[in-house]
Tab-separated table of C-alpha atoms and ligand atoms in Angstrom:
chain	number	residue	atom	x	y	z
A	49	MET	CA	0.000	0.000	0.000
A	50	SER	CA	1.341	3.447	-0.829
A	51	ASP	CA	2.210	5.825	1.999
A	52	LEU	CA	-0.616	8.160	0.986
A	53	LYS	CA	-3.176	5.341	1.003
A	54	ARG	CA	-2.029	4.358	4.466
A	55	ILE	CA	-2.658	7.929	5.641
A	56	ILE	CA	-6.036	8.129	3.893
A	57	ASN	CA	-7.244	4.883	5.430
A	58	GLN	CA	-6.860	6.365	8.889
A	59	PHE	CA	-9.659	8.837	8.080
A	60	ARG	CA	-13.381	8.037	8.004
A	61	ILE	CA	-13.965	8.059	4.291
A	62	SER	CA	-16.822	6.618	2.324
A	63	GLY	CA	-15.859	3.890	-0.168
A	64	GLU	CA	-12.555	2.790	-1.665
A	65	VAL	CA	-9.939	5.145	-3.066
A	66	ILE	CA	-9.829	5.016	-6.871
A	67	LYS	CA	-7.573	7.969	-7.663
A	68	ILE	CA	-5.144	10.294	-5.859
A	69	SER	CA	-3.951	13.465	-7.605
A	70	ALA	CA	-1.809	16.428	-6.559
A	71	TRP	CA	-4.235	19.374	-6.388
A	72	GLY	CA	-4.377	23.177	-6.376
A	73	GLY	CA	-1.795	25.905	-6.592
A	74	GLY	CA	-1.178	26.692	-2.917
A	75	HIS	CA	2.293	27.991	-2.071
A	76	ILE	CA	2.579	26.355	1.341
A	77	ASN	CA	0.885	23.000	1.981
A	78	ASP	CA	0.798	19.813	-0.133
A	79	THR	CA	-2.755	19.172	-1.307
A	80	PHE	CA	-4.231	16.002	-2.858
A	81	LYS	CA	-7.634	15.243	-4.310
A	82	ILE	CA	-8.858	11.785	-3.304
A	83	GLN	CA	-11.530	10.204	-5.481
A	84	CYS	CA	-13.541	7.295	-4.073
A	85	ASN	CA	-15.839	4.741	-5.686
A	86	SER	CA	-18.676	6.036	-3.463
A	87	GLY	CA	-18.759	9.189	-5.592
A	88	ILE	CA	-17.621	11.253	-2.587
A	89	ASP	CA	-14.252	12.959	-2.985
A	90	TYR	CA	-11.897	14.401	-0.402
A	91	ILE	CA	-9.030	16.832	-0.004
A	92	LEU	CA	-6.036	15.500	1.905
A	93	GLN	CA	-3.457	18.034	3.045
A	94	LYS	CA	0.005	17.731	4.464
A	95	VAL	CA	0.526	20.836	6.575
A	96	ASN	CA	3.880	22.535	6.087
A	97	THR	CA	5.333	22.266	9.581
A	98	GLN	CA	8.434	24.258	8.668
A	99	ILE	CA	6.131	27.254	8.321
A	100	PHE	CA	3.405	26.271	10.775
A	101	THR	CA	5.637	25.152	13.601
A	102	SER	CA	2.673	24.416	15.859
A	103	PRO	CA	0.187	22.605	13.614
A	104	THR	CA	-2.034	21.634	16.530
A	105	ALA	CA	-2.477	25.325	17.385
A	106	LEU	CA	-3.581	25.961	13.829
A	107	MET	CA	-6.019	23.060	13.955
A	108	GLU	CA	-7.493	24.281	17.251
A	109	ASN	CA	-8.241	27.605	15.566
A	110	ALA	CA	-9.760	25.964	12.492
A	111	ILE	CA	-11.948	23.634	14.579
A	112	ALA	CA	-13.213	26.420	16.865
A	113	VAL	CA	-13.888	28.856	14.040
A	114	THR	CA	-15.653	26.254	11.884
A	115	LYS	CA	-17.860	25.212	14.810
A	116	HIS	CA	-18.758	28.827	15.522
A	117	VAL	CA	-19.680	29.568	11.902
A	118	HIS	CA	-21.758	26.378	11.627
A	119	GLN	CA	-23.834	27.352	14.647
A	120	LYS	CA	-25.338	30.024	12.395
A	121	LYS	CA	-27.683	28.233	10.024
A	122	GLU	CA	-27.393	30.764	7.215
A	123	TYR	CA	-23.638	30.062	6.995
A	124	SER	CA	-23.768	26.260	6.843
A	125	ASP	CA	-21.726	26.110	3.608
A	126	LEU	CA	-19.394	29.022	4.315
A	127	VAL	CA	-16.649	26.766	5.708
A	128	VAL	CA	-16.039	23.012	5.509
A	129	LYS	CA	-16.060	20.620	8.412
A	130	LEU	CA	-12.961	18.467	8.886
A	131	ILE	CA	-13.200	14.708	8.342
A	132	THR	CA	-12.274	12.856	11.534
A	133	THR	CA	-9.994	9.850	11.810
A	134	ASN	CA	-11.121	6.377	12.842
A	135	ASN	CA	-10.113	7.356	16.387
A	136	GLY	CA	-12.213	10.527	16.284
A	137	ASP	CA	-9.203	12.859	15.943
A	138	PHE	CA	-8.974	15.740	13.500
A	139	TRP	CA	-5.522	14.928	12.172
A	140	VAL	CA	-2.906	12.229	11.721
A	141	HIS	CA	0.611	13.077	12.859
A	142	ASP	CA	3.187	10.468	11.911
A	143	ALA	CA	6.720	10.142	10.585
A	144	LEU	CA	5.512	11.306	7.144
A	145	GLY	CA	4.040	14.534	8.424
A	146	PHE	CA	0.945	16.260	9.759
A	147	TRP	CA	-2.199	15.376	7.789
A	148	ARG	CA	-5.832	16.502	7.756
A	149	MET	CA	-8.785	15.862	5.497
A	150	TYR	CA	-11.809	17.761	4.189
A	151	PRO	CA	-14.714	16.781	1.976
A	152	PHE	CA	-14.032	17.929	-1.585
A	153	VAL	CA	-16.471	20.761	-2.270
A	154	LYS	CA	-18.311	20.002	-5.504
A	155	LYS	CA	-19.990	22.495	-7.849
A	156	LYS	CA	-17.693	25.264	-6.663
A	157	SER	CA	-14.209	26.200	-7.930
A	158	SER	CA	-11.284	28.371	-6.982
A	159	TYR	CA	-9.898	30.902	-9.448
A	160	ASP	CA	-6.398	32.333	-9.791
A	161	VAL	CA	-7.727	35.171	-11.953
A	162	THR	CA	-11.180	36.295	-12.986
A	163	ASN	CA	-12.738	38.921	-15.214
A	164	SER	CA	-16.207	38.344	-13.811
A	165	HIS	CA	-17.713	41.108	-11.683
A	166	GLU	CA	-20.259	38.617	-10.423
A	167	ILE	CA	-17.501	36.366	-9.067
A	168	CYS	CA	-15.783	39.359	-7.447
A	169	GLU	CA	-19.016	40.322	-5.698
A	170	LYS	CA	-19.489	36.754	-4.470
A	171	VAL	CA	-15.889	36.602	-3.227
A	172	GLY	CA	-16.558	39.821	-1.298
A	173	ARG	CA	-19.856	38.505	0.029
A	174	SER	CA	-18.186	35.295	1.241
A	175	TYR	CA	-15.213	36.922	2.975
A	176	GLY	CA	-17.529	39.592	4.401
A	177	ALA	CA	-19.843	36.891	5.774
A	178	PHE	CA	-16.820	35.172	7.308
A	179	LEU	CA	-15.924	38.365	9.177
A	180	GLY	CA	-19.531	38.975	10.192
A	181	ALA	CA	-20.134	35.381	11.340
A	182	LEU	CA	-17.096	35.592	13.613
A	183	ASP	CA	-17.845	39.037	15.019
A	184	ASP	CA	-19.041	37.438	18.288
A	185	PHE	CA	-16.182	34.919	18.489
A	186	PRO	CA	-13.776	35.580	21.412
A	187	VAL	CA	-10.862	36.875	19.375
A	188	HIS	CA	-8.213	36.566	22.107
A	189	THR	CA	-8.758	32.814	22.455
A	190	LEU	CA	-7.254	32.231	19.003
A	191	ASN	CA	-3.709	30.917	18.722
A	192	ILE	CA	-1.185	33.015	16.807
A	193	THR	CA	-0.120	30.614	14.061
A	194	ILE	CA	2.412	32.988	12.449
A	195	PRO	CA	3.368	35.980	14.618
A	196	LYS	CA	3.274	39.504	13.108
A	197	PHE	CA	1.976	38.048	9.854
A	198	HIS	CA	0.920	41.340	8.211
A	199	ASN	CA	2.959	43.688	10.390
A	200	MET	CA	4.769	46.108	8.099
A	201	CYS	CA	7.639	46.947	10.469
A	202	TYR	CA	8.352	43.263	10.973
A	203	ARG	CA	8.268	42.466	7.241
A	204	LEU	CA	10.565	45.431	6.512
A	205	GLU	CA	12.981	44.220	9.192
A	206	GLN	CA	13.081	40.790	7.551
A	207	PHE	CA	13.678	42.486	4.188
A	208	GLN	CA	16.556	44.586	5.633
A	209	GLN	CA	18.044	41.440	7.101
A	210	ALA	CA	17.852	39.688	3.709
A	211	LEU	CA	19.667	42.647	2.102
A	212	THR	CA	22.678	41.900	4.265
A	213	ASN	CA	23.062	38.507	2.557
A	214	GLN	CA	26.191	38.529	0.470
A	215	ASN	CA	24.524	37.147	-2.644
A	216	GLU	CA	25.653	39.759	-5.161
A	217	ALA	CA	23.896	38.159	-8.137
A	218	ARG	CA	20.493	38.215	-6.455
A	219	LEU	CA	20.954	41.720	-5.076
A	220	LYS	CA	21.831	42.904	-8.583
A	221	ALA	CA	18.915	41.127	-10.252
A	222	ALA	CA	16.479	42.634	-7.743
A	223	HIS	CA	18.083	46.085	-7.723
A	224	SER	CA	15.152	48.133	-9.049
A	225	GLU	CA	12.568	46.226	-6.996
A	226	ILE	CA	14.652	46.802	-3.848
A	227	GLU	CA	14.727	50.535	-4.634
A	228	TYR	CA	10.981	50.632	-5.136
A	229	VAL	CA	10.368	48.841	-1.835
A	230	GLN	CA	12.651	51.313	-0.052
A	231	SER	CA	10.918	54.300	-1.651
A	232	LYS	CA	7.521	53.285	-0.220
A	233	ALA	CA	8.637	51.981	3.187
A	234	ASP	CA	7.892	55.132	5.194
A	235	PHE	CA	4.560	55.717	3.507
A	236	TYR	CA	3.184	52.230	4.187
A	237	SER	CA	4.727	51.918	7.677
A	238	ASN	CA	3.101	55.169	8.732
A	239	TRP	CA	-0.189	54.253	7.130
A	240	TYR	CA	-0.187	50.851	8.857
A	241	GLU	CA	0.621	52.318	12.295
A	242	LEU	CA	-2.112	54.942	11.986
A	243	ALA	CA	-4.691	52.419	10.814
A	244	VAL	CA	-4.096	49.724	13.401
A	245	HIS	CA	-4.131	52.108	16.320
A	246	THR	CA	-7.678	53.118	15.555
A	247	HIS	CA	-9.133	49.838	14.249
A	248	GLN	CA	-10.713	46.997	16.153
A	249	LEU	CA	-8.824	43.723	16.449
A	250	ARG	CA	-11.056	41.096	14.851
A	251	VAL	CA	-11.080	37.463	13.840
A	252	THR	CA	-9.638	37.740	10.355
A	253	HIS	CA	-8.716	35.093	7.811
A	254	ASN	CA	-5.452	36.763	6.760
A	255	ASP	CA	-5.044	34.837	3.498
A	256	THR	CA	-8.057	36.015	1.535
A	257	LYS	CA	-6.613	35.792	-1.934
A	258	LEU	CA	-8.982	34.911	-4.734
A	259	ASN	CA	-8.119	31.206	-4.777
A	260	ASN	CA	-8.894	30.690	-1.095
A	261	VAL	CA	-12.628	30.824	-1.661
A	262	LEU	CA	-14.556	28.284	-3.736
A	263	ILE	CA	-17.236	29.926	-5.861
A	264	GLY	CA	-20.307	28.380	-7.513
A	265	ASP	CA	-23.989	29.174	-8.048
A	266	ALA	CA	-24.799	29.296	-4.329
A	267	TYR	CA	-25.254	32.716	-2.692
A	268	PHE	CA	-22.078	32.286	-0.615
A	269	GLY	CA	-18.806	30.722	-1.665
A	270	THR	CA	-16.910	28.392	0.670
A	271	VAL	CA	-13.963	29.978	2.444
A	272	ILE	CA	-11.004	27.566	2.700
A	273	ASP	CA	-7.395	27.656	3.930
A	274	LEU	CA	-8.089	28.626	7.550
A	275	ASP	CA	-4.462	28.177	8.653
A	276	THR	CA	-3.860	31.858	9.232
A	277	VAL	CA	-7.134	32.715	10.969
A	278	MET	CA	-5.860	34.927	13.771
A	279	PRO	CA	-6.595	38.239	15.455
A	280	GLY	CA	-6.138	40.887	12.754
A	281	TYR	CA	-7.650	43.898	11.028
A	282	ALA	CA	-10.385	43.915	8.400
A	283	LEU	CA	-8.108	45.853	6.052
A	284	PHE	CA	-5.840	42.775	5.777
A	285	ASP	CA	-8.643	40.616	4.388
A	286	VAL	CA	-10.037	43.284	2.093
A	287	GLY	CA	-6.583	44.261	0.851
A	288	ASP	CA	-5.436	40.709	0.199
A	289	ALA	CA	-8.580	39.906	-1.768
A	290	LEU	CA	-8.410	43.154	-3.732
A	291	ARG	CA	-4.746	42.842	-4.666
A	292	SER	CA	-5.418	39.359	-6.030
A	293	LEU	CA	-8.656	39.951	-7.918
A	294	VAL	CA	-8.567	43.435	-9.448
A	295	ILE	CA	-5.921	42.592	-12.013
A	296	SER	CA	-6.256	40.315	-15.004
A	297	LEU	CA	-2.897	38.553	-14.601
A	298	LYS	CA	-1.831	35.727	-12.319
A	299	GLU	CA	0.316	36.638	-9.327
A	300	ASP	CA	3.424	35.293	-11.088
A	301	ASP	CA	2.783	36.623	-14.585
A	302	PRO	CA	5.967	38.399	-15.741
A	303	ASN	CA	4.155	40.568	-18.356
A	304	VAL	CA	3.508	43.359	-15.912
A	305	ASP	CA	3.396	46.042	-18.615
A	306	GLU	CA	0.094	44.510	-19.700
A	307	MET	CA	-1.376	44.704	-16.224
A	308	GLU	CA	-4.538	46.727	-15.790
A	309	LEU	CA	-6.509	47.429	-12.662
A	310	ASP	CA	-10.251	46.988	-13.114
A	311	HIS	CA	-11.975	49.340	-10.693
A	312	GLN	CA	-15.350	47.781	-11.367
A	313	LYS	CA	-14.003	44.516	-9.947
A	314	LYS	CA	-12.897	46.423	-6.867
A	315	ASP	CA	-16.339	48.004	-6.517
A	316	ALA	CA	-18.075	44.651	-7.011
A	317	PHE	CA	-15.923	43.020	-4.312
A	318	LEU	CA	-16.544	45.883	-1.875
A	319	LYS	CA	-20.278	45.805	-2.541
A	320	GLY	CA	-20.398	42.097	-1.675
A	321	TYR	CA	-18.132	42.535	1.341
A	322	LEU	CA	-19.974	45.506	2.806
A	323	ASP	CA	-23.388	43.928	2.151
A	324	SER	CA	-22.512	40.916	4.274
A	325	ALA	CA	-20.110	42.397	6.869
A	326	GLY	CA	-21.272	46.011	6.744
A	327	ASP	CA	-22.868	46.578	10.113
A	328	VAL	CA	-19.911	45.480	12.172
A	329	LEU	CA	-17.394	47.747	10.428
A	330	SER	CA	-16.533	51.274	11.578
A	331	ALA	CA	-16.355	54.212	9.160
A	332	GLN	CA	-12.579	54.316	9.706
A	333	GLU	CA	-12.236	50.669	8.729
A	334	VAL	CA	-14.287	51.172	5.575
A	335	ASP	CA	-12.213	54.244	4.738
A	336	SER	CA	-8.994	52.206	5.030
A	337	PHE	CA	-10.165	49.885	2.260
A	338	ASN	CA	-9.102	52.528	-0.302
A	339	GLN	CA	-5.434	51.932	0.514
A	340	ALA	CA	-5.728	48.314	1.635
A	341	GLY	CA	-5.136	46.715	-1.805
A	342	GLY	CA	-1.898	48.650	-2.313
A	343	TYR	CA	-0.792	47.864	1.237
A	344	MET	CA	-1.284	44.122	0.859
A	345	ALA	CA	0.293	44.026	-2.626
A	346	TYR	CA	3.292	45.880	-1.192
A	347	ILE	CA	3.673	43.562	1.808
A	348	MET	CA	3.396	40.496	-0.481
A	349	ALA	CA	6.109	41.953	-2.712
A	350	ILE	CA	8.350	42.450	0.325
A	351	ARG	CA	7.807	38.857	1.418
A	352	PHE	CA	8.480	37.485	-2.086
A	353	ILE	CA	11.634	39.555	-2.566
A	354	THR	CA	12.873	38.673	0.927
A	355	ASP	CA	12.413	34.999	0.137
A	356	TYR	CA	14.220	35.446	-3.195
A	357	LEU	CA	17.176	37.100	-1.442
A	358	ASN	CA	17.180	34.342	1.198
A	359	GLY	CA	17.401	31.624	-1.476
A	360	ASN	CA	13.694	30.631	-1.794
A	361	VAL	CA	13.239	28.946	1.556
A	362	TYR	CA	9.605	29.880	2.311
A	363	TYR	CA	7.348	29.758	-0.761
A	364	LYS	CA	7.141	26.861	-3.197
A	365	THR	CA	8.895	27.947	-6.408
A	366	LYS	CA	9.035	26.460	-9.901
A	367	TYR	CA	12.225	28.201	-11.118
A	368	PRO	CA	15.068	30.151	-9.438
A	369	ASN	CA	13.723	33.690	-9.844
A	370	HIS	CA	10.044	32.796	-9.419
A	371	ASN	CA	9.816	34.851	-6.223
A	372	LEU	CA	11.414	37.838	-7.929
A	373	VAL	CA	8.830	37.606	-10.731
A	374	ARG	CA	6.059	37.472	-8.109
A	375	ALA	CA	7.543	40.481	-6.322
A	376	ARG	CA	7.724	42.485	-9.575
A	377	ASN	CA	4.127	41.599	-10.304
A	378	GLN	CA	2.921	42.674	-6.850
A	379	LEU	CA	4.905	45.918	-6.957
A	380	ARG	CA	3.144	46.745	-10.212
A	381	VAL	CA	-0.208	46.024	-8.521
A	382	CYS	CA	0.829	48.356	-5.711
A	383	GLU	CA	1.870	51.038	-8.206
A	384	LEU	CA	-1.487	50.782	-10.000
A	385	PHE	CA	-3.380	51.140	-6.713
A	386	LEU	CA	-1.285	54.184	-5.802
A	387	SER	CA	-1.786	55.838	-9.177
A	388	TYR	CA	-5.566	55.710	-8.920
B	558	LIG	P1	-2.526	26.160	0.617
B	558	LIG	O1	-2.512	26.466	2.075
B	558	LIG	O2	-1.323	25.414	0.180
B	558	LIG	O3	-2.803	27.360	-0.201
B	558	LIG	P2	-5.316	25.423	0.244
B	558	LIG	O4	-6.027	24.968	1.473
B	558	LIG	O5	-5.598	26.809	-0.194
B	558	LIG	O6	-3.747	25.136	0.405
B	558	LIG	O7	-5.686	24.412	-0.928
B	558	LIG	C1	-5.077	24.517	-2.206
B	558	LIG	C2	-6.148	24.465	-3.286
B	558	LIG	O8	-6.869	23.206	-3.194
B	558	LIG	C3	-7.207	25.538	-3.196
B	558	LIG	O9	-6.838	26.722	-3.868
B	558	LIG	C4	-8.413	24.862	-3.842
B	558	LIG	O10	-8.366	24.974	-5.257
B	558	LIG	C5	-8.237	23.381	-3.496
B	558	LIG	N1	-9.037	23.010	-2.315
B	558	LIG	C6	-8.665	23.099	-1.010
B	558	LIG	N2	-9.619	22.642	-0.195
B	558	LIG	C7	-10.648	22.228	-0.987
B	558	LIG	C8	-11.933	21.617	-0.753
B	558	LIG	N3	-12.347	21.320	0.488
B	558	LIG	N4	-12.714	21.323	-1.831
B	558	LIG	C9	-12.287	21.593	-3.087
B	558	LIG	N5	-11.083	22.153	-3.373
B	558	LIG	C10	-10.269	22.479	-2.353
B	559	LIG	C1	0.561	31.879	0.688
B	559	LIG	O1	-1.113	29.234	1.272
B	559	LIG	P1	-1.422	30.158	0.154
B	559	LIG	O2	-0.755	29.811	-1.134
B	559	LIG	O3	-2.904	30.343	0.053
B	559	LIG	C2	0.845	32.671	1.960
B	559	LIG	C3	0.059	33.977	1.932
B	559	LIG	C4	0.428	34.757	0.685
B	559	LIG	C5	0.210	33.897	-0.545
B	559	LIG	C6	0.686	34.597	-1.779
B	559	LIG	C7	0.924	30.929	5.278
B	559	LIG	O4	-0.809	31.555	0.654
B	559	LIG	O5	0.343	34.756	3.068
B	559	LIG	O6	-0.408	35.873	0.584
B	559	LIG	O7	0.911	32.645	-0.434
B	559	LIG	N1	0.484	31.894	3.130
B	559	LIG	C8	1.341	31.794	4.163
B	559	LIG	O8	0.118	34.015	-2.883
B	559	LIG	O9	2.404	32.419	4.200
B	560	LIG	MG1	-4.477	28.571	-0.314
């Protein structure tokens, strides 16, 4: 029996496994689609424990948040319930890694890019509902799965540290991107400090890019990838979604001169988001959404370029300067937001 089959058989699945395929384009975890002869499919994931050093803490968050959302009938499909093991646990931790399983959500898909305003509105509605459904969740009981995840000062410190690496070839290749990052550091640090001092700490998802919500005909999509659900600010979720959906190129498309920012997609997302989360947000939070897309594109660019300078140790990459290409792409997104 293959190693993967041995893992799968420890979970309560329906039927026999007929096919296992690598699945999705996530940058962190290893994801597999499991097809069974019962017609029910599953997602098996190996959590990246280099990045999530306390996977049980992450699972505690996901379990608590999912339970809370499911207590509200109108949100029954907003998040997916974990499949338990034969022992009633929520994960398998063995010599091969840390594993968990979900039902495969049918009739809904994730998108890396979209030109559909309808999809953008539904993405906004789903992430907004997620924020609204968790408004009464005790935020301080959540575990911090990655400290200072969207903290600008921290990300800039990591970037400065990476600049001290003596890899001349990489520093040269990234020269203009490094200059651009430096030119905007004060602006975004100040903006971040001002915003977070006046905004409420909430239960936020913190990884709300377009492909972390599954969209279909239903009124709400299904929000997935709950690994970074932590105390945060609404601007993180709005900004991350906006930076990933307003443009017509994938996050790693090198043809940045062709990039355009579609403001109607932004408006459609915000309409959906405010419709479903609206009441809980303050006027200051809503106001911050104007800069949030640029902020999150900028912080992603910093993280990609830092990883490039460090030798690609964090994100999955397909070729040596993949992270630099991603950084260039996100800096262009940031530039387009700033020029509006
Ligand atoms: P990562 O943390 O590596 O980004 P994700 O949890 O986002 O992993 O999963 C990667 C991809 O797998 C998603 O973008 C989505 O396309 C697909 N996926 C994940 N969970 C499900 C699910 N329950 N049903 C259907 N597809 C899923
Ligand atoms: C990672 O896991 P995934 O691929 O959905 C990253 C996010 C970045 C994103 C960039 C835990 O998300 O923070 O925004 O890549 N997740 C982690 O595409 O670092
Ligand atoms: Mg993901």
